[in-house]
Tab-separated table of C-alpha atoms in Angstrom:
chain	number	residue	atom	x	y	z
A	1	UNK	CA	0.000	0.000	0.000
A	2	UNK	CA	1.101	3.569	-0.504
A	3	UNK	CA	2.799	5.703	2.102
A	4	UNK	CA	3.468	9.426	2.162
A	5	UNK	CA	6.404	10.756	4.143
A	6	UNK	CA	6.516	14.407	5.078
A	7	UNK	CA	9.318	16.202	6.868
A	8	UNK	CA	10.010	17.973	8.935
A	9	UNK	CA	6.939	17.301	11.074
A	10	UNK	CA	7.341	20.559	12.951
A	11	UNK	CA	9.238	23.693	12.050
A	12	UNK	CA	9.644	27.082	13.711
A	13	UNK	CA	11.208	29.699	11.477
A	14	UNK	CA	11.831	33.458	11.707
A	15	UNK	CA	10.217	35.858	9.270
A	16	UNK	CA	12.363	36.276	6.183
A	17	UNK	CA	14.025	32.875	6.417
A	18	UNK	CA	13.807	30.245	3.651
A	19	UNK	CA	11.621	27.156	3.736
A	20	UNK	CA	11.792	23.681	2.308
A	21	UNK	CA	9.167	21.043	3.067
A	22	UNK	CA	9.569	17.668	1.485
A	23	UNK	CA	7.103	14.993	0.575
A	24	UNK	CA	7.914	11.564	-0.795
A	25	UNK	CA	5.506	8.870	-1.849
A	26	UNK	CA	5.995	5.114	-1.793
A	27	UNK	CA	3.905	2.314	-3.211
A	28	UNK	CA	2.626	4.047	-6.316
A	29	UNK	CA	4.037	5.447	-9.524
A	30	UNK	CA	3.316	8.592	-11.542
A	31	UNK	CA	0.817	9.895	-8.994
A	32	UNK	CA	-0.888	13.261	-9.090
A	33	UNK	CA	0.531	15.154	-6.112
A	34	UNK	CA	-0.928	18.031	-4.137
A	35	UNK	CA	0.126	20.539	-1.487
A	36	UNK	CA	-2.631	21.819	0.776
A	37	UNK	CA	-2.406	24.330	3.630
A	38	UNK	CA	-4.673	24.295	6.633
A	39	UNK	CA	-4.963	27.346	8.856
A	40	UNK	CA	-5.869	26.711	12.484
A	41	UNK	CA	-9.423	25.459	12.844
A	42	UNK	CA	-10.194	25.832	9.157
A	43	UNK	CA	-10.479	23.812	5.992
A	44	UNK	CA	-7.809	22.981	3.482
A	45	UNK	CA	-6.664	25.324	0.751
A	46	UNK	CA	-5.051	23.832	-2.334
A	47	UNK	CA	-1.703	25.499	-3.044
A	48	UNK	CA	-0.101	23.453	-5.825
A	49	UNK	CA	-0.653	20.285	-7.762
A	50	UNK	CA	1.511	18.267	-10.108
A	51	UNK	CA	0.637	15.654	-12.707
A	52	UNK	CA	4.221	14.721	-13.506
A	53	UNK	CA	7.916	15.465	-13.071
A	54	UNK	CA	8.590	19.170	-13.513
A	55	UNK	CA	4.900	19.960	-14.002
A	56	UNK	CA	3.593	22.341	-11.358
A	57	UNK	CA	0.326	24.237	-11.289
A	58	UNK	CA	-0.297	26.981	-8.764
A	59	UNK	CA	-3.744	27.556	-7.402
A	60	UNK	CA	-3.196	30.789	-5.528
A	61	UNK	CA	-0.625	33.593	-5.905
A	62	UNK	CA	1.566	33.607	-2.849
A	63	UNK	CA	4.978	33.590	-1.324
A	64	UNK	CA	5.490	29.872	-1.937
A	65	UNK	CA	6.702	27.694	-4.793
A	66	UNK	CA	6.715	23.982	-5.485
A	67	UNK	CA	8.897	21.608	-7.421
A	68	UNK	CA	8.757	17.975	-8.443
A	69	UNK	CA	12.288	16.840	-9.231
A	70	UNK	CA	11.413	13.128	-9.190
A	71	UNK	CA	8.275	11.117	-9.828
A	72	UNK	CA	7.523	10.571	-6.168
A	73	UNK	CA	9.055	13.683	-4.637
A	74	UNK	CA	7.228	16.964	-4.130
A	75	UNK	CA	8.869	19.961	-2.477
A	76	UNK	CA	7.325	23.152	-1.128
A	77	UNK	CA	9.646	26.121	-0.816
A	78	UNK	CA	9.865	29.761	0.032
A	79	UNK	CA	12.745	32.193	-0.264
A	80	UNK	CA	11.463	34.499	2.481
A	81	UNK	CA	8.778	33.431	4.910
A	82	UNK	CA	5.968	35.714	6.005
A	83	UNK	CA	3.968	35.508	9.225
A	84	UNK	CA	0.959	34.546	7.126
A	85	UNK	CA	2.774	31.414	5.912
A	86	UNK	CA	2.228	29.774	9.281
A	87	UNK	CA	-0.010	26.743	9.067
A	88	UNK	CA	-0.280	23.003	8.688
A	89	UNK	CA	0.961	21.820	5.309
A	90	UNK	CA	-0.362	18.576	3.925
A	91	UNK	CA	0.937	16.608	0.982
A	92	UNK	CA	-1.491	14.308	-0.798
A	93	UNK	CA	-1.563	11.921	-3.712
A	94	UNK	CA	-4.189	10.012	-5.571
A	95	UNK	CA	-5.218	6.855	-3.749
A	96	UNK	CA	-3.659	3.773	-5.220
A	97	UNK	CA	-6.096	2.268	-7.682
A	98	UNK	CA	-8.417	5.237	-7.548
A	99	UNK	CA	-9.575	7.020	-10.668
A	100	UNK	CA	-6.910	9.558	-11.720
A	101	UNK	CA	-9.181	12.573	-11.970
A	102	UNK	CA	-12.047	11.690	-9.682
A	103	UNK	CA	-10.822	9.369	-6.962
A	104	UNK	CA	-9.977	9.861	-3.340
A	105	UNK	CA	-6.795	11.452	-2.002
A	106	UNK	CA	-4.321	9.905	0.380
A	107	UNK	CA	-2.692	12.338	2.816
A	108	UNK	CA	0.588	12.507	4.666
A	109	UNK	CA	0.782	13.385	8.353
A	110	UNK	CA	1.579	17.012	7.671
A	111	UNK	CA	4.232	19.571	8.530
A	112	UNK	CA	3.363	22.250	11.049
A	113	UNK	CA	5.092	25.553	10.302
A	114	UNK	CA	5.209	28.428	12.739
A	115	UNK	CA	6.690	31.674	11.494
A	116	UNK	CA	7.740	34.086	14.249
B	1	UNK	CA	-12.241	29.983	-1.859
B	2	UNK	CA	-13.824	27.016	-0.140
B	3	UNK	CA	-16.767	25.538	-1.986
B	4	UNK	CA	-18.016	23.229	0.708
B	5	UNK	CA	-19.523	24.588	3.852
B	6	UNK	CA	-20.189	22.243	6.734
B	7	UNK	CA	-22.895	22.623	9.284
B	8	UNK	CA	-22.681	22.610	12.236
B	9	UNK	CA	-19.192	23.935	12.879
B	10	UNK	CA	-19.052	21.947	16.095
B	11	UNK	CA	-21.118	19.063	17.435
B	12	UNK	CA	-20.982	17.543	20.902
B	13	UNK	CA	-22.819	14.307	21.657
B	14	UNK	CA	-22.793	11.340	24.017
B	15	UNK	CA	-21.495	7.943	23.111
B	16	UNK	CA	-24.163	5.836	21.461
B	17	UNK	CA	-25.945	8.801	19.896
B	18	UNK	CA	-26.025	9.480	16.187
B	19	UNK	CA	-24.084	12.385	14.675
B	20	UNK	CA	-25.253	14.185	11.556
B	21	UNK	CA	-23.114	16.658	9.657
B	22	UNK	CA	-24.208	18.617	6.615
B	23	UNK	CA	-22.294	20.030	3.703
B	24	UNK	CA	-23.339	22.474	1.002
B	25	UNK	CA	-21.509	23.306	-2.186
B	26	UNK	CA	-21.901	25.759	-5.021
B	27	UNK	CA	-20.873	24.322	-8.377
B	28	UNK	CA	-21.537	21.100	-10.267
B	29	UNK	CA	-19.576	18.076	-9.124
B	30	UNK	CA	-18.442	14.673	-10.288
B	31	UNK	CA	-18.409	13.341	-6.744
B	32	UNK	CA	-18.368	14.387	-3.113
B	33	UNK	CA	-16.087	12.869	-0.514
B	34	UNK	CA	-15.921	12.890	3.254
B	35	UNK	CA	-12.700	12.876	5.225
B	36	UNK	CA	-11.813	12.582	8.871
B	37	UNK	CA	-8.932	14.333	10.637
B	38	UNK	CA	-7.754	13.542	14.119
B	39	UNK	CA	-6.169	16.485	15.902
B	40	UNK	CA	-2.780	17.341	14.428
B	41	UNK	CA	-2.858	14.494	11.904
B	42	UNK	CA	-3.418	14.060	8.218
B	43	UNK	CA	-6.811	13.470	6.625
B	44	UNK	CA	-8.235	10.025	6.109
B	45	UNK	CA	-10.706	9.271	3.341
B	46	UNK	CA	-14.016	7.894	4.613
B	47	UNK	CA	-16.442	7.616	1.734
B	48	UNK	CA	-17.068	8.832	-1.816
B	49	UNK	CA	-20.482	9.373	-3.364
B	50	UNK	CA	-20.882	10.037	-7.065
B	51	UNK	CA	-23.171	12.695	-8.470
B	52	UNK	CA	-25.566	10.045	-9.803
B	53	UNK	CA	-25.893	8.372	-6.405
B	54	UNK	CA	-28.292	9.441	-3.696
B	55	UNK	CA	-27.157	7.377	-0.738
B	56	UNK	CA	-24.197	5.279	0.248
B	57	UNK	CA	-23.320	3.227	3.303
B	58	UNK	CA	-20.040	2.095	4.800
B	59	UNK	CA	-20.150	0.439	8.201
B	60	UNK	CA	-21.615	2.988	10.630
B	61	UNK	CA	-21.438	5.742	8.017
B	62	UNK	CA	-24.317	6.832	5.838
B	63	UNK	CA	-23.894	9.553	3.246
B	64	UNK	CA	-26.631	11.190	1.244
B	65	UNK	CA	-26.315	13.515	-1.715
B	66	UNK	CA	-28.921	15.883	-3.101
B	67	UNK	CA	-27.534	17.471	-6.254
B	68	UNK	CA	-30.650	19.598	-6.748
B	69	UNK	CA	-29.967	21.279	-3.414
B	70	UNK	CA	-26.202	20.967	-3.742
B	71	UNK	CA	-25.966	19.387	-0.340
B	72	UNK	CA	-24.759	16.235	1.372
B	73	UNK	CA	-25.019	14.790	4.830
B	74	UNK	CA	-22.848	12.386	6.791
B	75	UNK	CA	-24.488	10.302	9.479
B	76	UNK	CA	-22.417	8.385	11.999
B	77	UNK	CA	-24.573	5.926	13.886
B	78	UNK	CA	-23.942	4.646	17.415
B	79	UNK	CA	-21.039	7.029	17.904
B	80	UNK	CA	-17.988	6.133	19.948
B	81	UNK	CA	-15.469	8.280	21.792
B	82	UNK	CA	-12.962	7.256	19.121
B	83	UNK	CA	-15.109	9.060	16.514
B	84	UNK	CA	-14.007	12.365	18.043
B	85	UNK	CA	-12.341	14.234	15.167
B	86	UNK	CA	-12.914	16.909	12.526
B	87	UNK	CA	-14.919	15.878	9.497
B	88	UNK	CA	-14.601	17.545	6.116
B	89	UNK	CA	-16.539	17.298	2.918
B	90	UNK	CA	-14.698	17.784	-0.341
B	91	UNK	CA	-15.967	18.127	-3.880
B	92	UNK	CA	-14.411	16.880	-7.088
B	93	UNK	CA	-15.368	18.552	-10.336
B	94	UNK	CA	-14.130	15.702	-12.549
B	95	UNK	CA	-13.190	16.415	-16.123
B	96	UNK	CA	-9.868	18.221	-16.403
B	97	UNK	CA	-9.721	19.114	-12.723
B	98	UNK	CA	-6.798	16.688	-12.294
B	99	UNK	CA	-8.336	15.199	-9.216
B	100	UNK	CA	-8.274	18.411	-7.222
B	101	UNK	CA	-10.561	18.535	-4.239
B	102	UNK	CA	-12.203	21.621	-2.780
B	103	UNK	CA	-12.682	21.276	0.957
B	104	UNK	CA	-15.185	22.775	3.323
B	105	UNK	CA	-14.355	24.275	6.700
B	106	UNK	CA	-15.162	21.118	8.614
B	107	UNK	CA	-17.266	20.011	11.561
B	108	UNK	CA	-15.565	19.331	14.874
B	109	UNK	CA	-17.234	16.305	16.443
B	110	UNK	CA	-16.764	15.539	20.127
B	111	UNK	CA	-18.174	12.286	21.458
B	112	UNK	CA	-18.278	12.085	25.237
B	113	UNK	CA	-17.880	8.651	26.836
């Protein structure tokens, strides 16, 4: 079965510092990958998605960027963090065996970022 | 912006009672999904209902979908303390949406033993 690894699990960073959150997927190949952000007590906002290596689509203009250097690796980055970047970042992929455009998502355990 | 809106925002019940959560959405969908999130953890998929389905069951879960009203409900029967979590609905537009899901704000369910 598939597994999503996210790290770091928790991160405290000063304003203006860089960011790199990593997500790797096991147990599936050529998955659609997604980065979501969850503010405290709220729903999930889709930030980026990728349908293949090097293919990134951004959903909202912001201070963040994403990259997919390998089939099962998805990275979320920032050059200079803002206070508003604080949140819980979740990586997701299509569930193994699920329909590519309509099936369920499988989530990692998340990375909690606090910007001070 | 979030398409799904859950109601209520928070629900507190006793063990053994049923819990009903509602979700409304705004645009046409291919399917609607419900997820569960324990505090500080990732989301776990519970159930998917397609736009041409009206009701679906999975164990103690019952989901209904009314596309004319653009609404769905999740019923958890005979709740347990372990059901305490946040529950989110999410809509999939199908087509060329690349599997993206639009999530609601969630319902926080607390089940007291």
